[in-house]
Amino acid sequence: MTLDPAAADKVLAQIDRKELAQLGADLTSIPSPTGQEKAIGEFILNWFEANGLRAVRQDVEFDRPNAVGIVKGDGTGLRLGFNGHTDTSFTGTEEDRRMVAFMEPHSELTGKIVGNKVQGLGISNMKGGVAAFMMAGKALHKSGVKLKGDVILAAVVGEISRTPIGPWQTKEYRGEGAGTRHLLTHGMHSDYAVCCDGSDMNIVWTQNGVVQVKIQTTGKAEAAWGTNRETHPMTKMNAIVKMTKIIDAIEKWGTEFEAKYVYQSPTGPLYPKVNIGGIEGGAPYRPNYFPGVCTIYVDIRMPPQVRPVQIQHELEKTLNATGLEYQLDIYKSLLGYEGKQVEPLVQSAEAVYLHLFKEKIKHEAADRASIWTDTNVYNELGIPAIKIGPRGRRIGPRNEEIDIDVMVNAAKLYTLMALDICTRARN
């Protein structure tokens, strides 16, 4: 790290704890479920302009903007990107009842400052991180410190894990990298990048990929009354009963898969995961009939050494052994990555963290590291990226909170990392 101590102090002095907390609350008060990020994107763009940064709007889809702010350097140095998503884990609407049995009142989801915390839907995942890098950008600009390279602050749409399938085809279901992939394929490249998603301020640069699979069984849609099981066996007639056998086989395979493919990354193990996350079958208004169709949806988190074709091969081998008829379709595939050539960025994060907090940075816990975030998109496209960001906790079925001081620490870390990287001359 080659920080000028005077410049570092000058920039850090511009970070206002009260202002940062209010910014987090303001962002959280703007509903932004996946696909409905227009209002928060425009708020962020206006905030960038009001605070002297160059604001760039990228329309990923109609009324769905990435909001990008740029702190300009003189063009001779390295560029550093910060990334955070504006969509939230839950929609904050009645749609959430499909996943949540008991929901708190909508009024509790609005952003508010309560003591030393900010509360509301999305503040932990991850509007606290977005507010932190926005404040870092403002501090860099306001300080007047001269940079050689640009700092790119990207508040992107569509990171939450939602996938178009069946009747769910609108922009509200296009997540998991939609905004960041558009960001990077439409000009906003940098030499390095920091994904500011929640990691308890620990560091990681290897993450899992994703495969999602639709599996369907069929029966015979005939009246069940008047039949006996000898002439009409349920595993022939009833698609749901047939599916229970398929589910048993997948669960057994999933146990083996999760043990077999643990990946030893530089920051610790990554754990695979198999989860049956959705099921459809039969007619609730006509249960006297054998259901003719049953479908399950399976999410598989795979470490970097595993590919979708391997998963398909193993699943088909497992299901073929049941002797049952089925149809299998992969409808999402995102690869996992271990970041390459990240050493200068990692060293910067380690040095800045030690400088600020007088202790060594920790690696993210394995259970938290074993996910997919936009970090993977950067590493896939050859931009060395790490993830490090503030994280709070869930305080209700959907509601969240985060400690203000954790947001402040993140803003300080991002500010000094930008000062370090973006004052380095390009070779």
CSV table of C-alpha atoms in Angstrom, one decimal:
chain,number,residue,atom,x,y,z
A,1,MET,CA,0.0,0.0,0.0
A,2,THR,CA,1.3,3.4,-1.0
A,3,LEU,CA,-1.1,5.7,0.8
A,4,ASP,CA,-0.2,9.3,1.5
A,5,PRO,CA,-1.2,9.6,5.2
A,6,ALA,CA,-2.2,13.3,4.9
A,7,ALA,CA,-4.4,12.5,1.9
A,8,ALA,CA,-6.0,9.5,3.7
A,9,ASP,CA,-6.9,11.7,6.7
A,10,LYS,CA,-8.3,14.3,4.4
A,11,VAL,CA,-10.6,11.9,2.6
A,12,LEU,CA,-11.7,10.1,5.8
A,13,ALA,CA,-12.7,13.4,7.4
A,14,GLN,CA,-15.4,13.8,4.7
A,15,ILE,CA,-17.3,10.7,5.8
A,16,ASP,CA,-20.2,11.9,7.9
A,17,ARG,CA,-21.8,9.1,10.1
A,18,LYS,CA,-25.1,10.8,10.4
A,19,GLU,CA,-25.3,11.5,6.7
A,20,LEU,CA,-24.4,7.9,5.9
A,21,ALA,CA,-27.1,6.5,8.2
A,22,GLN,CA,-29.7,8.8,6.7
A,23,LEU,CA,-28.6,7.8,3.2
A,24,GLY,CA,-29.1,4.2,4.1
A,25,ALA,CA,-32.5,4.9,5.5
A,26,ASP,CA,-33.5,6.9,2.4
A,27,LEU,CA,-32.4,4.1,0.0
A,28,THR,CA,-34.3,1.5,2.1
A,29,SER,CA,-37.5,3.6,2.0
A,30,ILE,CA,-37.6,3.3,-1.8
A,31,PRO,CA,-39.2,-0.1,-2.6
A,32,SER,CA,-37.0,-1.9,-5.2
A,33,PRO,CA,-38.0,-5.5,-5.8
A,34,THR,CA,-36.3,-7.2,-8.7
A,35,GLY,CA,-37.5,-5.6,-11.9
A,36,GLN,CA,-38.8,-2.5,-10.2
A,37,GLU,CA,-35.6,-0.6,-9.5
A,38,LYS,CA,-36.4,2.6,-11.5
A,39,ALA,CA,-37.2,4.8,-8.5
A,40,ILE,CA,-34.1,3.9,-6.5
A,41,GLY,CA,-31.9,4.1,-9.6
A,42,GLU,CA,-33.1,7.6,-10.4
A,43,PHE,CA,-32.6,8.6,-6.7
A,44,ILE,CA,-29.0,7.4,-6.8
A,45,LEU,CA,-28.3,9.1,-10.2
A,46,ASN,CA,-29.7,12.4,-8.8
A,47,TRP,CA,-27.6,12.0,-5.6
A,48,PHE,CA,-24.4,11.4,-7.7
A,49,GLU,CA,-25.1,14.6,-9.7
A,50,ALA,CA,-25.9,16.7,-6.6
A,51,ASN,CA,-22.6,15.6,-5.0
A,52,GLY,CA,-20.4,16.5,-8.0
A,53,LEU,CA,-19.9,13.0,-9.5
A,54,ARG,CA,-20.5,12.2,-13.1
A,55,ALA,CA,-23.7,10.2,-13.3
A,56,VAL,CA,-24.3,7.6,-16.0
A,57,ARG,CA,-27.6,5.9,-16.6
A,58,GLN,CA,-27.6,2.5,-18.2
A,59,ASP,CA,-31.1,1.2,-19.1
A,60,VAL,CA,-30.8,-2.6,-18.7
A,61,GLU,CA,-34.4,-2.8,-19.7
A,62,PHE,CA,-37.2,-0.2,-20.0
A,63,ASP,CA,-37.6,1.5,-16.6
A,64,ARG,CA,-34.8,-0.6,-15.1
A,65,PRO,CA,-31.6,1.5,-14.8
A,66,ASN,CA,-28.2,0.7,-13.5
A,67,ALA,CA,-27.1,3.9,-11.7
A,68,VAL,CA,-23.4,4.6,-12.1
A,69,GLY,CA,-21.3,7.4,-10.5
A,70,ILE,CA,-17.8,8.2,-11.6
A,71,VAL,CA,-15.0,10.0,-9.6
A,72,LYS,CA,-12.7,11.0,-12.4
A,73,GLY,CA,-9.0,10.5,-12.4
A,74,ASP,CA,-6.6,12.2,-14.8
A,75,GLY,CA,-6.5,9.1,-17.0
A,76,THR,CA,-3.0,7.9,-16.2
A,77,GLY,CA,-3.8,5.3,-13.5
A,78,LEU,CA,-5.7,2.2,-12.5
A,79,ARG,CA,-9.5,2.1,-12.4
A,80,LEU,CA,-11.4,0.5,-9.5
A,81,GLY,CA,-15.0,-0.5,-9.6
A,82,PHE,CA,-17.4,-0.8,-6.6
A,83,ASN,CA,-20.6,-2.8,-7.2
A,84,GLY,CA,-23.8,-3.3,-5.3
A,85,HIS,CA,-27.3,-4.3,-6.2
A,86,THR,CA,-30.5,-2.3,-5.6
A,87,ASP,CA,-33.0,-5.1,-5.7
A,88,THR,CA,-34.1,-6.7,-2.4
A,89,SER,CA,-34.5,-10.3,-1.2
A,90,PHE,CA,-38.3,-9.9,-0.9
A,91,THR,CA,-40.7,-7.7,-2.8
A,92,GLY,CA,-42.4,-6.1,0.2
A,93,THR,CA,-45.7,-7.0,-1.4
A,94,GLU,CA,-48.4,-9.6,-1.1
A,95,GLU,CA,-46.4,-11.7,-3.6
A,96,ASP,CA,-44.1,-12.6,-0.7
A,97,ARG,CA,-46.9,-14.8,0.8
A,98,ARG,CA,-45.9,-17.5,-1.7
A,99,MET,CA,-42.7,-17.9,0.4
A,100,VAL,CA,-43.4,-16.4,3.8
A,101,ALA,CA,-46.2,-17.8,6.0
A,102,PHE,CA,-46.4,-14.8,8.4
A,103,MET,CA,-45.5,-11.3,7.3
A,104,GLU,CA,-44.9,-8.2,9.3
A,105,PRO,CA,-46.9,-5.1,8.4
A,106,HIS,CA,-45.6,-3.2,5.4
A,107,SER,CA,-45.0,-0.1,7.6
A,108,GLU,CA,-42.2,-1.9,9.4
A,109,LEU,CA,-40.2,-2.4,6.1
A,110,THR,CA,-39.7,1.3,5.5
A,111,GLY,CA,-36.2,2.6,6.2
A,112,LYS,CA,-35.7,4.2,9.6
A,113,ILE,CA,-32.9,5.0,12.1
A,114,VAL,CA,-33.4,3.3,15.4
A,115,GLY,CA,-30.7,4.0,17.9
A,116,ASN,CA,-27.4,3.0,16.4
A,117,LYS,CA,-29.0,0.9,13.6
A,118,VAL,CA,-30.8,1.4,10.3
A,119,GLN,CA,-33.8,-0.9,9.8
A,120,GLY,CA,-36.0,-1.8,6.8
A,121,LEU,CA,-36.3,-4.2,3.9
A,122,GLY,CA,-33.0,-4.4,2.0
A,123,ILE,CA,-30.7,-2.4,4.3
A,124,SER,CA,-28.6,-5.6,5.0
A,125,ASN,CA,-29.0,-7.1,1.5
A,126,MET,CA,-27.6,-4.7,0.4
A,127,LYS,CA,-28.5,-1.1,0.6
A,128,GLY,CA,-26.1,-0.6,3.5
A,129,GLY,CA,-23.2,-1.5,1.2
A,130,VAL,CA,-24.5,0.7,-1.6
A,131,ALA,CA,-24.8,3.7,0.7
A,132,ALA,CA,-21.2,3.0,2.0
A,133,PHE,CA,-19.6,3.1,-1.5
A,134,MET,CA,-21.8,6.1,-2.4
A,135,MET,CA,-20.4,8.0,0.6
A,136,ALA,CA,-16.9,6.9,-0.3
A,137,GLY,CA,-17.3,8.4,-3.7
A,138,LYS,CA,-18.5,11.6,-2.3
A,139,ALA,CA,-15.7,11.8,0.2
A,140,LEU,CA,-13.1,11.3,-2.5
A,141,HIS,CA,-14.6,14.0,-4.7
A,142,LYS,CA,-15.2,16.5,-1.8
A,143,SER,CA,-11.7,16.1,-0.4
A,144,GLY,CA,-10.1,17.4,-3.7
A,145,VAL,CA,-7.5,14.6,-3.6
A,146,LYS,CA,-6.1,14.0,-7.1
A,147,LEU,CA,-6.6,10.5,-8.6
A,148,LYS,CA,-4.8,9.0,-11.5
A,149,GLY,CA,-7.5,6.4,-12.3
A,150,ASP,CA,-11.3,6.6,-12.2
A,151,VAL,CA,-13.5,5.2,-9.4
A,152,ILE,CA,-16.6,3.6,-10.7
A,153,LEU,CA,-19.6,3.3,-8.4
A,154,ALA,CA,-22.1,0.9,-9.8
A,155,ALA,CA,-25.6,0.4,-8.2
A,156,VAL,CA,-26.9,-2.4,-10.4
A,157,VAL,CA,-30.3,-4.0,-10.9
A,158,GLY,CA,-31.1,-7.7,-10.8
A,159,GLU,CA,-28.8,-9.6,-8.5
A,160,ILE,CA,-31.3,-11.5,-6.4
A,161,SER,CA,-31.8,-15.1,-7.3
A,162,ARG,CA,-34.9,-15.0,-9.5
A,163,THR,CA,-35.2,-16.9,-12.8
A,164,PRO,CA,-37.7,-16.7,-15.6
A,165,ILE,CA,-39.5,-20.0,-15.9
A,166,GLY,CA,-43.0,-21.1,-17.1
A,167,PRO,CA,-45.4,-18.2,-16.7
A,168,TRP,CA,-42.9,-16.1,-14.8
A,169,GLN,CA,-41.2,-14.4,-17.7
A,170,THR,CA,-41.2,-10.6,-17.0
A,171,LYS,CA,-38.3,-8.4,-15.8
A,172,GLU,CA,-39.4,-9.1,-12.2
A,173,TYR,CA,-37.8,-12.6,-12.6
A,174,ARG,CA,-34.5,-11.6,-14.3
A,175,GLY,CA,-31.9,-11.5,-11.5
A,176,GLU,CA,-28.6,-13.1,-10.6
A,177,GLY,CA,-26.2,-11.0,-12.7
A,178,ALA,CA,-28.6,-9.2,-15.1
A,179,GLY,CA,-27.4,-5.7,-14.1
A,180,THR,CA,-23.7,-6.4,-13.7
A,181,ARG,CA,-23.5,-8.3,-17.0
A,182,HIS,CA,-25.1,-5.3,-18.8
A,183,LEU,CA,-22.8,-2.9,-16.9
A,184,LEU,CA,-19.6,-4.7,-18.0
A,185,THR,CA,-20.7,-5.4,-21.6
A,186,HIS,CA,-21.7,-1.8,-22.0
A,187,GLY,CA,-18.4,-0.1,-21.2
A,188,MET,CA,-18.0,0.1,-17.5
A,189,HIS,CA,-14.8,-1.9,-17.2
A,190,SER,CA,-12.2,-1.4,-14.5
A,191,ASP,CA,-8.8,-2.9,-13.7
A,192,TYR,CA,-10.1,-4.3,-10.4
A,193,ALA,CA,-13.5,-4.5,-8.7
A,194,VAL,CA,-15.0,-4.8,-5.2
A,195,CYS,CA,-18.4,-6.4,-4.8
A,196,CYS,CA,-19.8,-4.7,-1.7
A,197,ASP,CA,-22.4,-7.4,-0.9
A,198,GLY,CA,-22.6,-8.5,2.7
A,199,SER,CA,-19.7,-10.5,4.1
A,200,ASP,CA,-19.5,-9.3,7.7
A,201,MET,CA,-16.5,-7.2,6.4
A,202,ASN,CA,-14.6,-10.4,5.7
A,203,ILE,CA,-13.0,-11.1,2.3
A,204,VAL,CA,-13.6,-13.7,-0.4
A,205,TRP,CA,-12.8,-14.1,-4.1
A,206,THR,CA,-14.1,-17.6,-4.9
A,207,GLN,CA,-17.8,-18.3,-5.2
A,208,ASN,CA,-20.2,-21.0,-6.3
A,209,GLY,CA,-22.0,-21.3,-9.6
A,210,VAL,CA,-25.7,-22.1,-10.0
A,211,VAL,CA,-27.7,-24.8,-11.9
A,212,GLN,CA,-31.5,-24.8,-11.8
A,213,VAL,CA,-33.3,-27.9,-13.0
A,214,LYS,CA,-37.0,-28.5,-13.9
A,215,ILE,CA,-38.0,-32.2,-13.5
A,216,GLN,CA,-41.5,-33.4,-14.6
A,217,THR,CA,-43.4,-36.6,-14.1
A,218,THR,CA,-46.7,-37.6,-15.8
A,219,GLY,CA,-49.6,-39.8,-14.8
A,220,LYS,CA,-53.0,-40.4,-16.2
A,221,ALA,CA,-55.7,-37.9,-15.6
A,222,GLU,CA,-58.5,-40.3,-14.8
A,223,ALA,CA,-61.0,-40.5,-12.0
A,224,ALA,CA,-59.4,-42.3,-9.0
A,225,TRP,CA,-62.6,-43.5,-7.4
A,226,GLY,CA,-63.7,-46.9,-8.4
A,227,THR,CA,-60.2,-48.2,-9.1
A,228,ASN,CA,-57.9,-50.5,-7.1
A,229,ARG,CA,-54.2,-50.3,-6.7
A,230,GLU,CA,-53.5,-53.7,-8.3
A,231,THR,CA,-55.0,-52.7,-11.7
A,232,HIS,CA,-54.1,-48.9,-11.3
A,233,PRO,CA,-50.8,-48.7,-9.4
A,234,MET,CA,-50.1,-45.2,-8.1
A,235,THR,CA,-46.6,-45.1,-9.6
A,236,LYS,CA,-48.2,-45.4,-13.0
A,237,MET,CA,-51.3,-43.4,-12.6
A,238,ASN,CA,-50.4,-40.6,-10.1
A,239,ALA,CA,-47.7,-38.1,-11.1
A,240,ILE,CA,-47.4,-36.8,-7.6
A,241,VAL,CA,-46.7,-40.3,-6.1
A,242,LYS,CA,-44.3,-40.9,-8.9
A,243,MET,CA,-42.6,-37.6,-8.0
A,244,THR,CA,-42.1,-38.7,-4.4
A,245,LYS,CA,-39.8,-41.5,-5.7
A,246,ILE,CA,-37.9,-39.0,-7.8
A,247,ILE,CA,-37.5,-36.7,-4.8
A,248,ASP,CA,-36.2,-39.5,-2.7
A,249,ALA,CA,-33.6,-40.3,-5.3
A,250,ILE,CA,-32.6,-36.6,-5.6
A,251,GLU,CA,-32.2,-36.3,-1.9
A,252,LYS,CA,-29.9,-39.3,-1.8
A,253,TRP,CA,-27.9,-38.0,-4.7
A,254,GLY,CA,-27.8,-34.5,-3.1
A,255,THR,CA,-26.3,-35.8,0.1
A,256,GLU,CA,-23.5,-37.5,-1.9
A,257,PHE,CA,-23.0,-34.5,-4.2
A,258,GLU,CA,-22.6,-32.1,-1.2
A,259,ALA,CA,-19.9,-34.3,0.3
A,260,LYS,CA,-18.1,-35.1,-2.9
A,261,TYR,CA,-17.6,-31.6,-4.4
A,262,VAL,CA,-16.4,-29.4,-1.5
A,263,TYR,CA,-13.9,-26.9,-3.1
A,264,GLN,CA,-10.8,-25.8,-1.2
A,265,SER,CA,-10.4,-22.1,-2.2
A,266,PRO,CA,-7.7,-19.7,-1.0
A,267,THR,CA,-10.0,-18.4,1.7
A,268,GLY,CA,-11.4,-21.7,2.8
A,269,PRO,CA,-13.9,-24.4,1.7
A,270,LEU,CA,-16.9,-23.8,-0.6
A,271,TYR,CA,-19.8,-26.1,0.1
A,272,PRO,CA,-22.1,-27.4,-2.7
A,273,LYS,CA,-25.9,-27.5,-2.0
A,274,VAL,CA,-28.9,-29.2,-3.6
A,275,ASN,CA,-32.3,-27.8,-2.7
A,276,ILE,CA,-35.8,-28.8,-4.0
A,277,GLY,CA,-37.3,-25.3,-4.0
A,278,GLY,CA,-40.6,-25.6,-5.7
A,279,ILE,CA,-43.3,-28.1,-6.6
A,280,GLU,CA,-46.5,-28.0,-8.7
A,281,GLY,CA,-48.9,-30.8,-9.3
A,282,GLY,CA,-52.5,-31.8,-9.6
A,283,ALA,CA,-55.7,-29.7,-9.3
A,284,PRO,CA,-56.7,-28.6,-5.7
A,285,TYR,CA,-60.2,-28.2,-6.9
A,286,ARG,CA,-60.3,-31.7,-8.4
A,287,PRO,CA,-58.4,-34.1,-6.1
A,288,ASN,CA,-60.7,-37.0,-7.0
A,289,TYR,CA,-58.6,-37.4,-10.2
A,290,PHE,CA,-55.1,-38.9,-10.6
A,291,PRO,CA,-52.8,-35.9,-11.2
A,292,GLY,CA,-51.5,-36.1,-14.7
A,293,VAL,CA,-48.5,-33.8,-14.3
A,294,CYS,CA,-46.2,-33.0,-11.4
A,295,THR,CA,-43.1,-30.7,-11.6
A,296,ILE,CA,-40.3,-29.9,-9.2
A,297,TYR,CA,-37.7,-27.2,-9.4
A,298,VAL,CA,-34.2,-27.9,-8.0
A,299,ASP,CA,-31.4,-25.4,-7.2
A,300,ILE,CA,-27.9,-26.7,-7.2
A,301,ARG,CA,-25.0,-24.6,-6.0
A,302,MET,CA,-21.8,-25.9,-7.6
A,303,PRO,CA,-18.2,-24.9,-6.9
A,304,PRO,CA,-15.9,-23.8,-9.7
A,305,GLN,CA,-14.6,-27.3,-10.6
A,306,VAL,CA,-18.1,-28.5,-11.5
A,307,ARG,CA,-19.9,-27.9,-14.8
A,308,PRO,CA,-23.6,-28.1,-15.7
A,309,VAL,CA,-23.0,-31.1,-18.0
A,310,GLN,CA,-21.6,-33.0,-15.0
A,311,ILE,CA,-24.6,-32.3,-12.9
A,312,GLN,CA,-27.0,-33.3,-15.7
A,313,HIS,CA,-25.1,-36.5,-16.2
A,314,GLU,CA,-25.2,-37.4,-12.5
A,315,LEU,CA,-28.9,-36.5,-12.2
A,316,GLU,CA,-30.0,-38.5,-15.2
A,317,LYS,CA,-27.9,-41.5,-14.1
A,318,THR,CA,-29.6,-41.2,-10.6
A,319,LEU,CA,-33.1,-40.9,-12.0
A,320,ASN,CA,-32.7,-43.5,-14.7
A,321,ALA,CA,-32.0,-46.0,-11.9
A,322,THR,CA,-35.5,-45.5,-10.5
A,323,GLY,CA,-37.0,-47.0,-13.6
A,324,LEU,CA,-39.5,-44.1,-13.7
A,325,GLU,CA,-40.3,-41.9,-16.7
A,326,TYR,CA,-39.4,-38.2,-16.3
A,327,GLN,CA,-38.4,-35.2,-18.2
A,328,LEU,CA,-35.4,-33.1,-17.1
A,329,ASP,CA,-34.5,-29.6,-18.3
A,330,ILE,CA,-31.8,-27.2,-17.1
A,331,TYR,CA,-33.2,-23.7,-17.2
A,332,LYS,CA,-30.4,-21.7,-15.5
A,333,SER,CA,-26.6,-22.2,-15.5
A,334,LEU,CA,-24.0,-19.8,-14.1
A,335,LEU,CA,-20.5,-20.9,-13.5
A,336,GLY,CA,-18.6,-20.5,-10.3
A,337,TYR,CA,-15.2,-18.8,-10.3
A,338,GLU,CA,-12.0,-18.4,-8.4
A,339,GLY,CA,-10.7,-14.9,-9.0
A,340,LYS,CA,-7.4,-14.8,-10.9
A,341,GLN,CA,-4.7,-12.1,-10.6
A,342,VAL,CA,-6.5,-10.6,-7.6
A,343,GLU,CA,-3.3,-10.4,-5.5
A,344,PRO,CA,-2.8,-6.6,-5.7
A,345,LEU,CA,-6.4,-6.0,-4.8
A,346,VAL,CA,-6.3,-8.5,-1.9
A,347,GLN,CA,-3.1,-6.9,-0.6
A,348,SER,CA,-4.7,-3.5,-0.8
A,349,ALA,CA,-7.7,-4.6,1.2
A,350,GLU,CA,-5.5,-6.3,3.8
A,351,ALA,CA,-3.3,-3.3,4.2
A,352,VAL,CA,-6.1,-0.8,4.4
A,353,TYR,CA,-8.0,-3.0,6.9
A,354,LEU,CA,-5.0,-3.3,9.1
A,355,HIS,CA,-4.4,0.5,8.9
A,356,LEU,CA,-8.0,1.3,9.8
A,357,PHE,CA,-8.9,-1.3,12.4
A,358,LYS,CA,-5.5,-2.4,13.7
A,359,GLU,CA,-6.2,-6.1,13.1
A,360,LYS,CA,-5.9,-8.5,10.2
A,361,ILE,CA,-8.8,-9.0,7.8
A,362,LYS,CA,-10.6,-12.3,8.1
A,363,HIS,CA,-11.8,-14.7,5.4
A,364,GLU,CA,-15.5,-15.0,4.9
A,365,ALA,CA,-17.0,-18.0,6.7
A,366,ALA,CA,-17.5,-21.0,4.5
A,367,ASP,CA,-21.3,-21.1,4.8
A,368,ARG,CA,-21.5,-17.4,3.7
A,369,ALA,CA,-18.9,-17.8,1.0
A,370,SER,CA,-20.7,-20.7,-0.6
A,371,ILE,CA,-23.1,-18.5,-2.6
A,372,TRP,CA,-23.4,-16.7,-5.9
A,373,THR,CA,-22.9,-12.9,-6.2
A,374,ASP,CA,-22.0,-10.5,-8.9
A,375,THR,CA,-18.4,-11.0,-7.9
A,376,ASN,CA,-18.5,-14.0,-10.3
A,377,VAL,CA,-19.5,-11.9,-13.3
A,378,TYR,CA,-16.4,-9.7,-12.9
A,379,ASN,CA,-14.1,-12.8,-12.5
A,380,GLU,CA,-15.8,-14.5,-15.5
A,381,LEU,CA,-15.1,-11.4,-17.7
A,382,GLY,CA,-11.5,-11.3,-16.6
A,383,ILE,CA,-11.7,-8.4,-14.1
A,384,PRO,CA,-10.0,-9.5,-10.8
A,385,ALA,CA,-12.7,-9.0,-8.1
A,386,ILE,CA,-13.2,-9.6,-4.4
A,387,LYS,CA,-16.2,-9.4,-2.2
A,388,ILE,CA,-16.2,-7.5,1.1
A,389,GLY,CA,-19.1,-5.6,2.5
A,390,PRO,CA,-21.2,-4.8,5.6
A,391,ARG,CA,-23.9,-7.1,6.6
A,392,GLY,CA,-26.6,-6.9,9.2
A,393,ARG,CA,-29.3,-9.4,10.1
A,394,ARG,CA,-32.9,-10.4,9.6
A,395,ILE,CA,-35.2,-9.0,12.4
A,396,GLY,CA,-38.5,-10.3,11.0
A,397,PRO,CA,-39.7,-12.5,8.2
A,398,ARG,CA,-38.6,-9.9,5.7
A,399,ASN,CA,-37.3,-6.9,7.8
A,400,GLU,CA,-33.6,-6.3,8.3
A,401,GLU,CA,-31.2,-4.1,10.3
A,402,ILE,CA,-27.6,-3.0,10.1
A,403,ASP,CA,-25.3,-1.3,12.6
A,404,ILE,CA,-24.4,2.3,11.4
A,405,ASP,CA,-20.8,1.9,12.6
A,406,VAL,CA,-20.5,-1.2,10.3
A,407,MET,CA,-21.6,1.0,7.4
A,408,VAL,CA,-19.1,3.7,8.4
A,409,ASN,CA,-16.3,1.1,8.5
A,410,ALA,CA,-17.2,-0.1,5.0
A,411,ALA,CA,-17.2,3.5,3.7
A,412,LYS,CA,-13.8,4.1,5.2
A,413,LEU,CA,-12.4,0.8,3.7
A,414,TYR,CA,-13.7,1.6,0.3
A,415,THR,CA,-12.4,5.2,0.4
A,416,LEU,CA,-8.9,4.2,1.2
A,417,MET,CA,-8.8,1.2,-1.2
A,418,ALA,CA,-9.8,3.6,-3.9
A,419,LEU,CA,-7.2,6.1,-2.8
A,420,ASP,CA,-4.6,3.3,-2.8
A,421,ILE,CA,-5.5,1.7,-6.2
A,422,CYS,CA,-6.5,4.8,-8.1
A,423,THR,CA,-3.3,6.8,-7.3
A,424,ARG,CA,-1.2,4.0,-8.9
A,425,ALA,CA,0.1,4.8,-12.4
A,426,ARG,CA,-0.8,2.4,-15.2
A,427,ASN,CA,2.2,0.6,-16.5
